[in-house]
Amino acid sequence: MAVHAPPDLLSAARGALERFRGALGNDPRSTLISISNLALLLADLGRGEESLELASEAVEAGRAALGEDHWVLGNFLSKRGRALRALERYDEAAQAMLEGHGILAAA
C-alpha cells in the first residue's frame, strides 16, 4: 500500500542525495545509504520503478565497494526487496529480502 508524503519531502530527499553525490561521489557510507533511503521512500510512495532503479544502484555499488558480507549491503538488499514488492514482483522481492536478512544475521 502506497503512502502519501508531502511533495517537499521527496524534493528534499532528492536534493540531499544530489548534494551527497556532488560532495562525496558514490561513497559507500554516505551517498549509497542516501540512495537506498530514497529508494525506500519511493517504494513506500508506490513509485516502484524509480525505487528499483535506485535500490539496484545501491546494491551493485555496495557489492563492489563493501564486499559480499558487509551489513550495509544486507540493508541495501532489503530495500531492493521493498522496491520489488512495490512492483508486485514477489518472488524476486523475497529472494532479495532473504539474501539481505542472511547478511544482516551473520554480521
mmCIF file of N, CA, C and O in Angstrom:
data_model
loop_
_atom_site.group_PDB
_atom_site.id
_atom_site.type_symbol
_atom_site.label_atom_id
_atom_site.label_comp_id
_atom_site.label_asym_id
_atom_site.label_seq_id
_atom_site.Cartn_x
_atom_site.Cartn_y
_atom_site.Cartn_z
ATOM 1 N N MET A 1 0.832 -1.165 0.000
ATOM 2 C CA MET A 1 0.000 0.000 0.000
ATOM 3 C C MET A 1 0.888 1.245 0.000
ATOM 4 O O MET A 1 1.789 1.371 0.816
ATOM 5 N N ALA A 2 0.638 2.117 -0.911
ATOM 6 C CA ALA A 2 1.424 3.337 -1.024
ATOM 7 C C ALA A 2 0.975 4.346 0.024
ATOM 8 O O ALA A 2 -0.193 4.428 0.368
ATOM 9 N N VAL A 3 1.921 5.090 0.532
ATOM 10 C CA VAL A 3 1.624 6.160 1.470
ATOM 11 C C VAL A 3 1.736 7.480 0.723
ATOM 12 O O VAL A 3 2.278 7.545 -0.386
ATOM 13 N N HIS A 4 1.241 8.517 1.342
ATOM 14 C CA HIS A 4 1.325 9.845 0.732
ATOM 15 C C HIS A 4 2.289 10.697 1.545
ATOM 16 O O HIS A 4 2.246 10.689 2.761
ATOM 17 N N ALA A 5 3.147 11.374 0.856
ATOM 18 C CA ALA A 5 4.111 12.259 1.510
ATOM 19 C C ALA A 5 4.012 13.627 0.849
ATOM 20 O O ALA A 5 3.703 13.729 -0.339
ATOM 21 N N PRO A 6 4.273 14.660 1.622
ATOM 22 C CA PRO A 6 4.263 15.993 1.018
ATOM 23 C C PRO A 6 5.288 16.069 -0.108
ATOM 24 O O PRO A 6 6.377 15.497 0.011
ATOM 25 N N PRO A 7 4.955 16.735 -1.202
ATOM 26 C CA PRO A 7 5.895 16.838 -2.323
ATOM 27 C C PRO A 7 7.252 17.400 -1.909
ATOM 28 O O PRO A 7 8.276 17.020 -2.463
ATOM 29 N N ASP A 8 7.269 18.276 -0.905
ATOM 30 C CA ASP A 8 8.545 18.856 -0.490
ATOM 31 C C ASP A 8 9.439 17.827 0.197
ATOM 32 O O ASP A 8 10.654 17.947 0.170
ATOM 33 N N LEU A 9 8.870 16.773 0.772
ATOM 34 C CA LEU A 9 9.672 15.720 1.375
ATOM 35 C C LEU A 9 10.480 14.977 0.315
ATOM 36 O O LEU A 9 11.685 14.767 0.459
ATOM 37 N N LEU A 10 9.820 14.581 -0.761
ATOM 38 C CA LEU A 10 10.509 13.896 -1.845
ATOM 39 C C LEU A 10 11.549 14.815 -2.486
ATOM 40 O O LEU A 10 12.669 14.397 -2.768
ATOM 41 N N SER A 11 11.202 16.068 -2.664
ATOM 42 C CA SER A 11 12.138 17.034 -3.229
ATOM 43 C C SER A 11 13.358 17.213 -2.323
ATOM 44 O O SER A 11 14.496 17.256 -2.802
ATOM 45 N N ALA A 12 13.129 17.273 -1.022
ATOM 46 C CA ALA A 12 14.241 17.419 -0.078
ATOM 47 C C ALA A 12 15.139 16.191 -0.102
ATOM 48 O O ALA A 12 16.368 16.311 -0.063
ATOM 49 N N ALA A 13 14.540 15.004 -0.192
ATOM 50 C CA ALA A 13 15.331 13.768 -0.241
ATOM 51 C C ALA A 13 16.168 13.717 -1.507
ATOM 52 O O ALA A 13 17.344 13.335 -1.476
ATOM 53 N N ARG A 14 15.573 14.080 -2.633
ATOM 54 C CA ARG A 14 16.342 14.102 -3.889
ATOM 55 C C ARG A 14 17.468 15.140 -3.823
ATOM 56 O O ARG A 14 18.575 14.894 -4.289
ATOM 57 N N GLY A 15 17.181 16.291 -3.244
ATOM 58 C CA GLY A 15 18.200 17.330 -3.112
ATOM 59 C C GLY A 15 19.360 16.893 -2.236
ATOM 60 O O GLY A 15 20.526 17.141 -2.558
ATOM 61 N N ALA A 16 19.038 16.226 -1.140
ATOM 62 C CA ALA A 16 20.095 15.723 -0.252
ATOM 63 C C ALA A 16 20.969 14.711 -0.979
ATOM 64 O O ALA A 16 22.200 14.740 -0.857
ATOM 65 N N LEU A 17 20.343 13.833 -1.737
ATOM 66 C CA LEU A 17 21.106 12.839 -2.488
ATOM 67 C C LEU A 17 22.040 13.519 -3.482
ATOM 68 O O LEU A 17 23.218 13.157 -3.590
ATOM 69 N N GLU A 18 21.553 14.505 -4.188
ATOM 70 C CA GLU A 18 22.391 15.195 -5.174
ATOM 71 C C GLU A 18 23.557 15.911 -4.496
ATOM 72 O O GLU A 18 24.666 15.940 -5.030
ATOM 73 N N ARG A 19 23.320 16.477 -3.294
ATOM 74 C CA ARG A 19 24.418 17.126 -2.569
ATOM 75 C C ARG A 19 25.463 16.094 -2.150
ATOM 76 O O ARG A 19 26.661 16.342 -2.253
ATOM 77 N N PHE A 20 25.010 14.923 -1.670
ATOM 78 C CA PHE A 20 25.949 13.862 -1.312
ATOM 79 C C PHE A 20 26.744 13.420 -2.532
ATOM 80 O O PHE A 20 27.958 13.253 -2.467
ATOM 81 N N ARG A 21 26.057 13.205 -3.655
ATOM 82 C CA ARG A 21 26.760 12.771 -4.870
ATOM 83 C C ARG A 21 27.799 13.802 -5.285
ATOM 84 O O ARG A 21 28.906 13.450 -5.669
ATOM 85 N N GLY A 22 27.411 15.064 -5.232
ATOM 86 C CA GLY A 22 28.332 16.119 -5.635
ATOM 87 C C GLY A 22 29.548 16.227 -4.731
ATOM 88 O O GLY A 22 30.666 16.437 -5.194
ATOM 89 N N ALA A 23 29.337 16.055 -3.446
ATOM 90 C CA ALA A 23 30.427 16.217 -2.498
ATOM 91 C C ALA A 23 31.261 14.955 -2.322
ATOM 92 O O ALA A 23 32.470 15.032 -2.140
ATOM 93 N N LEU A 24 30.621 13.791 -2.376
ATOM 94 C CA LEU A 24 31.306 12.555 -1.987
ATOM 95 C C LEU A 24 31.364 11.489 -3.059
ATOM 96 O O LEU A 24 31.958 10.437 -2.842
ATOM 97 N N GLY A 25 30.725 11.700 -4.196
ATOM 98 C CA GLY A 25 30.648 10.650 -5.205
ATOM 99 C C GLY A 25 29.788 9.512 -4.684
ATOM 100 O O GLY A 25 28.824 9.740 -3.977
ATOM 101 N N ASN A 26 30.125 8.291 -5.023
ATOM 102 C CA ASN A 26 29.356 7.139 -4.548
ATOM 103 C C ASN A 26 30.045 6.479 -3.358
ATOM 104 O O ASN A 26 30.254 5.277 -3.326
ATOM 105 N N ASP A 27 30.381 7.292 -2.360
ATOM 106 C CA ASP A 27 30.974 6.795 -1.132
ATOM 107 C C ASP A 27 30.008 5.812 -0.466
ATOM 108 O O ASP A 27 28.839 6.139 -0.270
ATOM 109 N N PRO A 28 30.466 4.598 -0.137
ATOM 110 C CA PRO A 28 29.549 3.579 0.367
ATOM 111 C C PRO A 28 28.876 3.934 1.682
ATOM 112 O O PRO A 28 27.774 3.472 1.940
ATOM 113 N N ARG A 29 29.478 4.723 2.504
ATOM 114 C CA ARG A 29 28.892 5.028 3.808
ATOM 115 C C ARG A 29 27.963 6.223 3.787
ATOM 116 O O ARG A 29 27.222 6.426 4.706
ATOM 117 N N SER A 30 27.976 7.026 2.774
ATOM 118 C CA SER A 30 27.166 8.237 2.761
ATOM 119 C C SER A 30 26.207 8.251 1.587
ATOM 120 O O SER A 30 25.000 8.126 1.756
ATOM 121 N N THR A 31 26.751 8.399 0.410
ATOM 122 C CA THR A 31 25.905 8.526 -0.774
ATOM 123 C C THR A 31 25.080 7.275 -1.004
ATOM 124 O O THR A 31 23.878 7.370 -1.277
ATOM 125 N N LEU A 32 25.683 6.107 -0.879
ATOM 126 C CA LEU A 32 24.918 4.884 -1.148
ATOM 127 C C LEU A 32 23.805 4.682 -0.128
ATOM 128 O O LEU A 32 22.719 4.199 -0.476
ATOM 129 N N ILE A 33 24.033 5.063 1.113
ATOM 130 C CA ILE A 33 22.968 4.981 2.113
ATOM 131 C C ILE A 33 21.852 5.949 1.756
ATOM 132 O O ILE A 33 20.667 5.613 1.868
ATOM 133 N N SER A 34 22.204 7.139 1.296
ATOM 134 C CA SER A 34 21.181 8.104 0.870
ATOM 135 C C SER A 34 20.403 7.585 -0.332
ATOM 136 O O SER A 34 19.185 7.764 -0.413
ATOM 137 N N ILE A 35 21.101 6.942 -1.268
ATOM 138 C CA ILE A 35 20.431 6.363 -2.438
ATOM 139 C C ILE A 35 19.421 5.319 -1.985
ATOM 140 O O ILE A 35 18.264 5.308 -2.423
ATOM 141 N N SER A 36 19.834 4.438 -1.081
ATOM 142 C CA SER A 36 18.920 3.373 -0.651
ATOM 143 C C SER A 36 17.762 3.929 0.173
ATOM 144 O O SER A 36 16.645 3.409 0.098
ATOM 145 N N ASN A 37 18.005 4.983 0.948
ATOM 146 C CA ASN A 37 16.907 5.596 1.708
ATOM 147 C C ASN A 37 15.885 6.245 0.781
ATOM 148 O O ASN A 37 14.677 6.139 1.014
ATOM 149 N N LEU A 38 16.356 6.892 -0.269
ATOM 150 C CA LEU A 38 15.436 7.471 -1.245
ATOM 151 C C LEU A 38 14.669 6.363 -1.962
ATOM 152 O O LEU A 38 13.464 6.483 -2.210
ATOM 153 N N ALA A 39 15.335 5.258 -2.255
ATOM 154 C CA ALA A 39 14.659 4.115 -2.876
ATOM 155 C C ALA A 39 13.527 3.614 -1.986
ATOM 156 O O ALA A 39 12.432 3.309 -2.465
ATOM 157 N N LEU A 40 13.773 3.539 -0.681
ATOM 158 C CA LEU A 40 12.743 3.087 0.256
ATOM 159 C C LEU A 40 11.567 4.053 0.278
ATOM 160 O O LEU A 40 10.402 3.631 0.254
ATOM 161 N N LEU A 41 11.850 5.342 0.309
ATOM 162 C CA LEU A 41 10.782 6.348 0.287
ATOM 163 C C LEU A 41 9.948 6.212 -0.981
ATOM 164 O O LEU A 41 8.711 6.219 -0.927
ATOM 165 N N LEU A 42 10.607 6.052 -2.117
ATOM 166 C CA LEU A 42 9.882 5.911 -3.382
ATOM 167 C C LEU A 42 9.024 4.642 -3.391
ATOM 168 O O LEU A 42 7.887 4.667 -3.876
ATOM 169 N N ALA A 43 9.537 3.549 -2.840
ATOM 170 C CA ALA A 43 8.743 2.317 -2.767
ATOM 171 C C ALA A 43 7.498 2.546 -1.921
ATOM 172 O O ALA A 43 6.395 2.128 -2.286
ATOM 173 N N ASP A 44 7.672 3.212 -0.788
ATOM 174 C CA ASP A 44 6.537 3.485 0.094
ATOM 175 C C ASP A 44 5.518 4.417 -0.550
ATOM 176 O O ASP A 44 4.340 4.388 -0.198
ATOM 177 N N LEU A 45 5.978 5.228 -1.489
ATOM 178 C CA LEU A 45 5.077 6.129 -2.216
ATOM 179 C C LEU A 45 4.450 5.459 -3.432
ATOM 180 O O LEU A 45 3.707 6.092 -4.173
ATOM 181 N N GLY A 46 4.773 4.183 -3.655
ATOM 182 C CA GLY A 46 4.212 3.457 -4.786
ATOM 183 C C GLY A 46 4.907 3.721 -6.105
ATOM 184 O O GLY A 46 4.364 3.430 -7.162
ATOM 185 N N ARG A 47 6.113 4.228 -6.054
ATOM 186 C CA ARG A 47 6.874 4.539 -7.265
ATOM 187 C C ARG A 47 7.961 3.486 -7.446
ATOM 188 O O ARG A 47 9.151 3.748 -7.341
ATOM 189 N N GLY A 48 7.491 2.270 -7.711
ATOM 190 C CA GLY A 48 8.343 1.099 -7.716
ATOM 191 C C GLY A 48 9.465 1.119 -8.729
ATOM 192 O O GLY A 48 10.578 0.679 -8.424
ATOM 193 N N GLU A 49 9.203 1.573 -9.935
ATOM 194 C CA GLU A 49 10.257 1.574 -10.961
ATOM 195 C C GLU A 49 11.413 2.480 -10.566
ATOM 196 O O GLU A 49 12.575 2.098 -10.683
ATOM 197 N N GLU A 50 11.092 3.687 -10.101
ATOM 198 C CA GLU A 50 12.142 4.606 -9.654
ATOM 199 C C GLU A 50 12.886 4.019 -8.460
ATOM 200 O O GLU A 50 14.108 4.108 -8.360
ATOM 201 N N SER A 51 12.118 3.425 -7.549
ATOM 202 C CA SER A 51 12.700 2.819 -6.365
ATOM 203 C C SER A 51 13.653 1.694 -6.738
ATOM 204 O O SER A 51 14.772 1.612 -6.214
ATOM 205 N N LEU A 52 13.225 0.823 -7.635
ATOM 206 C CA LEU A 52 14.054 -0.318 -8.027
ATOM 207 C C LEU A 52 15.348 0.141 -8.689
ATOM 208 O O LEU A 52 16.418 -0.415 -8.441
ATOM 209 N N GLU A 53 15.272 1.163 -9.504
ATOM 210 C CA GLU A 53 16.475 1.674 -10.169
ATOM 211 C C GLU A 53 17.508 2.126 -9.141
ATOM 212 O O GLU A 53 18.687 1.767 -9.215
ATOM 213 N N LEU A 54 17.065 2.899 -8.154
ATOM 214 C CA LEU A 54 17.992 3.397 -7.137
ATOM 215 C C LEU A 54 18.473 2.283 -6.206
ATOM 216 O O LEU A 54 19.651 2.217 -5.861
ATOM 217 N N ALA A 55 17.557 1.411 -5.799
ATOM 218 C CA ALA A 55 17.933 0.318 -4.902
ATOM 219 C C ALA A 55 18.954 -0.601 -5.577
ATOM 220 O O ALA A 55 19.916 -1.051 -4.950
ATOM 221 N N SER A 56 18.751 -0.866 -6.856
ATOM 222 C CA SER A 56 19.691 -1.717 -7.596
ATOM 223 C C SER A 56 21.051 -1.045 -7.720
ATOM 224 O O SER A 56 22.096 -1.710 -7.612
ATOM 225 N N GLU A 57 21.049 0.263 -7.916
ATOM 226 C CA GLU A 57 22.313 1.010 -7.964
ATOM 227 C C GLU A 57 23.059 0.869 -6.642
ATOM 228 O O GLU A 57 24.272 0.616 -6.624
ATOM 229 N N ALA A 58 22.345 0.991 -5.529
ATOM 230 C CA ALA A 58 22.982 0.865 -4.217
ATOM 231 C C ALA A 58 23.530 -0.540 -4.005
ATOM 232 O O ALA A 58 24.640 -0.707 -3.487
ATOM 233 N N VAL A 59 22.771 -1.552 -4.410
ATOM 234 C CA VAL A 59 23.229 -2.937 -4.242
ATOM 235 C C VAL A 59 24.484 -3.188 -5.066
ATOM 236 O O VAL A 59 25.480 -3.720 -4.556
ATOM 237 N N GLU A 60 24.465 -2.818 -6.335
ATOM 238 C CA GLU A 60 25.610 -3.078 -7.209
ATOM 239 C C GLU A 60 26.860 -2.341 -6.731
ATOM 240 O O GLU A 60 27.943 -2.926 -6.641
ATOM 241 N N ALA A 61 26.700 -1.066 -6.414
ATOM 242 C CA ALA A 61 27.850 -0.284 -5.948
ATOM 243 C C ALA A 61 28.302 -0.763 -4.568
ATOM 244 O O ALA A 61 29.502 -0.788 -4.280
ATOM 245 N N GLY A 62 27.348 -1.160 -3.728
ATOM 246 C CA GLY A 62 27.693 -1.673 -2.405
ATOM 247 C C GLY A 62 28.478 -2.969 -2.475
ATOM 248 O O GLY A 62 29.441 -3.158 -1.728
ATOM 249 N N ARG A 63 28.073 -3.858 -3.370
ATOM 250 C CA ARG A 63 28.822 -5.108 -3.546
ATOM 251 C C ARG A 63 30.270 -4.809 -3.948
ATOM 252 O O ARG A 63 31.209 -5.395 -3.415
ATOM 253 N N ALA A 64 30.439 -3.884 -4.879
ATOM 254 C CA ALA A 64 31.777 -3.554 -5.369
ATOM 255 C C ALA A 64 32.624 -2.870 -4.293
ATOM 256 O O ALA A 64 33.807 -3.172 -4.149
ATOM 257 N N ALA A 65 32.014 -1.986 -3.537
ATOM 258 C CA ALA A 65 32.778 -1.187 -2.578
ATOM 259 C C ALA A 65 32.945 -1.852 -1.218
ATOM 260 O O ALA A 65 33.954 -1.635 -0.543
ATOM 261 N N LEU A 66 31.966 -2.650 -0.818
ATOM 262 C CA LEU A 66 31.948 -3.167 0.550
ATOM 263 C C LEU A 66 32.196 -4.664 0.658
ATOM 264 O O LEU A 66 32.538 -5.162 1.720
ATOM 265 N N GLY A 67 31.962 -5.375 -0.426
ATOM 266 C CA GLY A 67 32.084 -6.828 -0.390
ATOM 267 C C GLY A 67 30.743 -7.496 -0.141
ATOM 268 O O GLY A 67 29.749 -6.850 0.160
ATOM 269 N N GLU A 68 30.752 -8.808 -0.262
ATOM 270 C CA GLU A 68 29.511 -9.597 -0.221
ATOM 271 C C GLU A 68 28.924 -9.782 1.166
ATOM 272 O O GLU A 68 27.762 -10.153 1.291
ATOM 273 N N ASP A 69 29.700 -9.575 2.222
ATOM 274 C CA ASP A 69 29.191 -9.897 3.554
ATOM 275 C C ASP A 69 29.062 -8.692 4.480
ATOM 276 O O ASP A 69 28.881 -8.846 5.679
ATOM 277 N N HIS A 70 29.134 -7.495 3.939
ATOM 278 C CA HIS A 70 29.023 -6.282 4.760
ATOM 279 C C HIS A 70 27.561 -6.032 5.117
ATOM 280 O O HIS A 70 26.676 -6.128 4.270
ATOM 281 N N TRP A 71 27.314 -5.680 6.376
ATOM 282 C CA TRP A 71 25.933 -5.491 6.824
ATOM 283 C C TRP A 71 25.199 -4.396 6.050
ATOM 284 O O TRP A 71 23.975 -4.475 5.863
ATOM 285 N N VAL A 72 25.908 -3.391 5.573
ATOM 286 C CA VAL A 72 25.254 -2.328 4.801
ATOM 287 C C VAL A 72 24.683 -2.896 3.502
ATOM 288 O O VAL A 72 23.594 -2.516 3.079
ATOM 289 N N LEU A 73 25.386 -3.837 2.884
ATOM 290 C CA LEU A 73 24.858 -4.493 1.687
ATOM 291 C C LEU A 73 23.560 -5.226 2.032
ATOM 292 O O LEU A 73 22.613 -5.209 1.249
ATOM 293 N N GLY A 74 23.509 -5.871 3.191
ATOM 294 C CA GLY A 74 22.278 -6.532 3.622
ATOM 295 C C GLY A 74 21.112 -5.555 3.697
ATOM 296 O O GLY A 74 19.992 -5.863 3.279
ATOM 297 N N ASN A 75 21.383 -4.368 4.203
ATOM 298 C CA ASN A 75 20.365 -3.331 4.266
ATOM 299 C C ASN A 75 19.919 -2.909 2.869
ATOM 300 O O ASN A 75 18.723 -2.757 2.605
ATOM 301 N N PHE A 76 20.883 -2.725 1.963
ATOM 302 C CA PHE A 76 20.548 -2.348 0.586
ATOM 303 C C PHE A 76 19.678 -3.415 -0.087
ATOM 304 O O PHE A 76 18.726 -3.091 -0.805
ATOM 305 N N LEU A 77 20.011 -4.681 0.132
ATOM 306 C CA LEU A 77 19.231 -5.775 -0.466
ATOM 307 C C LEU A 77 17.805 -5.786 0.075
ATOM 308 O O LEU A 77 16.858 -6.039 -0.677
ATOM 309 N N SER A 78 17.645 -5.518 1.351
ATOM 310 C CA SER A 78 16.305 -5.466 1.938
ATOM 311 C C SER A 78 15.469 -4.358 1.288
ATOM 312 O O SER A 78 14.288 -4.544 0.994
ATOM 313 N N LYS A 79 16.096 -3.225 1.060
ATOM 314 C CA LYS A 79 15.381 -2.115 0.423
ATOM 315 C C LYS A 79 15.085 -2.419 -1.051
ATOM 316 O O LYS A 79 14.039 -2.028 -1.565
ATOM 317 N N ARG A 80 15.978 -3.157 -1.710
ATOM 318 C CA ARG A 80 15.690 -3.598 -3.079
ATOM 319 C C ARG A 80 14.476 -4.530 -3.068
ATOM 320 O O ARG A 80 13.621 -4.460 -3.949
ATOM 321 N N GLY A 81 14.394 -5.375 -2.056
ATOM 322 C CA GLY A 81 13.225 -6.238 -1.910
ATOM 323 C C GLY A 81 11.944 -5.439 -1.756
ATOM 324 O O GLY A 81 10.907 -5.795 -2.329
ATOM 325 N N ARG A 82 11.998 -4.354 -1.007
ATOM 326 C CA ARG A 82 10.816 -3.498 -0.851
ATOM 327 C C ARG A 82 10.411 -2.881 -2.190
ATOM 328 O O ARG A 82 9.233 -2.768 -2.501
ATOM 329 N N ALA A 83 11.404 -2.489 -2.989
ATOM 330 C CA ALA A 83 11.108 -1.924 -4.310
ATOM 331 C C ALA A 83 10.437 -2.972 -5.192
ATOM 332 O O ALA A 83 9.452 -2.687 -5.882
ATOM 333 N N LEU A 84 10.958 -4.188 -5.169
ATOM 334 C CA LEU A 84 10.364 -5.271 -5.965
ATOM 335 C C LEU A 84 8.962 -5.609 -5.481
ATOM 336 O O LEU A 84 8.069 -5.884 -6.280
ATOM 337 N N ARG A 85 8.762 -5.561 -4.180
ATOM 338 C CA ARG A 85 7.422 -5.800 -3.631
ATOM 339 C C ARG A 85 6.443 -4.734 -4.119
ATOM 340 O O ARG A 85 5.295 -5.038 -4.452
ATOM 341 N N ALA A 86 6.912 -3.481 -4.184
ATOM 342 C CA ALA A 86 6.049 -2.398 -4.671
ATOM 343 C C ALA A 86 5.620 -2.638 -6.114
ATOM 344 O O ALA A 86 4.552 -2.190 -6.541
ATOM 345 N N LEU A 87 6.447 -3.377 -6.860
ATOM 346 C CA LEU A 87 6.138 -3.710 -8.255
ATOM 347 C C LEU A 87 5.392 -5.046 -8.384
ATOM 348 O O LEU A 87 5.157 -5.515 -9.489
ATOM 349 N N GLU A 88 5.069 -5.632 -7.237
ATOM 350 C CA GLU A 88 4.376 -6.922 -7.175
ATOM 351 C C GLU A 88 5.199 -8.046 -7.801
ATOM 352 O O GLU A 88 4.661 -9.020 -8.314
ATOM 353 N N ARG A 89 6.509 -7.929 -7.704
ATOM 354 C CA ARG A 89 7.442 -8.971 -8.161
ATOM 355 C C ARG A 89 7.887 -9.744 -6.924
ATOM 356 O O ARG A 89 9.004 -9.643 -6.462
ATOM 357 N N TYR A 90 6.944 -10.498 -6.383
ATOM 358 C CA TYR A 90 7.085 -11.074 -5.055
ATOM 359 C C TYR A 90 8.194 -12.114 -4.939
ATOM 360 O O TYR A 90 8.874 -12.156 -3.915
ATOM 361 N N ASP A 91 8.378 -12.954 -5.929
ATOM 362 C CA ASP A 91 9.443 -13.959 -5.842
ATOM 363 C C ASP A 91 10.814 -13.295 -5.780
ATOM 364 O O ASP A 91 11.668 -13.670 -4.968
ATOM 365 N N GLU A 92 11.026 -12.292 -6.631
ATOM 366 C CA GLU A 92 12.294 -11.569 -6.620
ATOM 367 C C GLU A 92 12.461 -10.778 -5.322
ATOM 368 O O GLU A 92 13.565 -10.688 -4.781
ATOM 369 N N ALA A 93 11.350 -10.215 -4.834
ATOM 370 C CA ALA A 93 11.392 -9.461 -3.583
ATOM 371 C C ALA A 93 11.815 -10.366 -2.436
ATOM 372 O O ALA A 93 12.679 -10.004 -1.627
ATOM 373 N N ALA A 94 11.215 -11.550 -2.366
ATOM 374 C CA ALA A 94 11.562 -12.490 -1.300
ATOM 375 C C ALA A 94 13.021 -12.897 -1.385
ATOM 376 O O ALA A 94 13.717 -12.977 -0.356
ATOM 377 N N GLN A 95 13.506 -13.132 -2.581
ATOM 378 C CA GLN A 95 14.903 -13.525 -2.761
ATOM 379 C C GLN A 95 15.842 -12.427 -2.260
ATOM 380 O O GLN A 95 16.807 -12.700 -1.533
ATOM 381 N N ALA A 96 15.574 -11.174 -2.636
ATOM 382 C CA ALA A 96 16.423 -10.060 -2.200
ATOM 383 C C ALA A 96 16.352 -9.886 -0.688
ATOM 384 O O ALA A 96 17.376 -9.698 -0.022
ATOM 385 N N MET A 97 15.152 -9.980 -0.128
ATOM 386 C CA MET A 97 14.993 -9.799 1.312
ATOM 387 C C MET A 97 15.675 -10.923 2.098
ATOM 388 O O MET A 97 16.306 -10.675 3.128
ATOM 389 N N LEU A 98 15.557 -12.145 1.610
ATOM 390 C CA LEU A 98 16.206 -13.262 2.293
ATOM 391 C C LEU A 98 17.726 -13.154 2.223
ATOM 392 O O LEU A 98 18.420 -13.440 3.210
ATOM 393 N N GLU A 99 18.240 -12.737 1.079
ATOM 394 C CA GLU A 99 19.687 -12.550 0.968
ATOM 395 C C GLU A 99 20.146 -11.457 1.926
ATOM 396 O O GLU A 99 21.143 -11.608 2.632
ATOM 397 N N GLY A 100 19.408 -10.360 1.955
ATOM 398 C CA GLY A 100 19.742 -9.267 2.868
ATOM 399 C C GLY A 100 19.671 -9.692 4.322
ATOM 400 O O GLY A 100 20.562 -9.393 5.119
ATOM 401 N N HIS A 101 18.632 -10.444 4.666
ATOM 402 C CA HIS A 101 18.488 -10.928 6.045
ATOM 403 C C HIS A 101 19.646 -11.848 6.416
ATOM 404 O O HIS A 101 20.180 -11.761 7.535
ATOM 405 N N GLY A 102 20.051 -12.698 5.495
ATOM 406 C CA GLY A 102 21.179 -13.592 5.764
ATOM 407 C C GLY A 102 22.458 -12.836 6.083
ATOM 408 O O GLY A 102 23.198 -13.200 7.000
ATOM 409 N N ILE A 103 22.704 -11.787 5.323
ATOM 410 C CA ILE A 103 23.904 -10.973 5.550
ATOM 411 C C ILE A 103 23.805 -10.269 6.900
ATOM 412 O O ILE A 103 24.757 -10.251 7.691
ATOM 413 N N LEU A 104 22.635 -9.704 7.176
ATOM 414 C CA LEU A 104 22.449 -8.979 8.444
ATOM 415 C C LEU A 104 22.541 -9.923 9.638
ATOM 416 O O LEU A 104 23.136 -9.572 10.669
ATOM 417 N N ALA A 105 21.989 -11.117 9.509
ATOM 418 C CA ALA A 105 22.023 -12.077 10.608
ATOM 419 C C ALA A 105 23.442 -12.537 10.902
ATOM 420 O O ALA A 105 23.781 -12.836 12.062
ATOM 421 N N ALA A 106 24.275 -12.599 9.877
ATOM 422 C CA ALA A 106 25.651 -13.061 10.056
ATOM 423 C C ALA A 106 26.589 -11.957 10.547
ATOM 424 O O ALA A 106 27.703 -12.252 10.998
ATOM 425 N N ALA A 107 26.136 -10.718 10.460
ATOM 426 C CA ALA A 107 27.004 -9.587 10.825
ATOM 427 C C ALA A 107 27.199 -9.465 12.332
ATOM 428 O O ALA A 107 26.420 -9.892 13.118
#
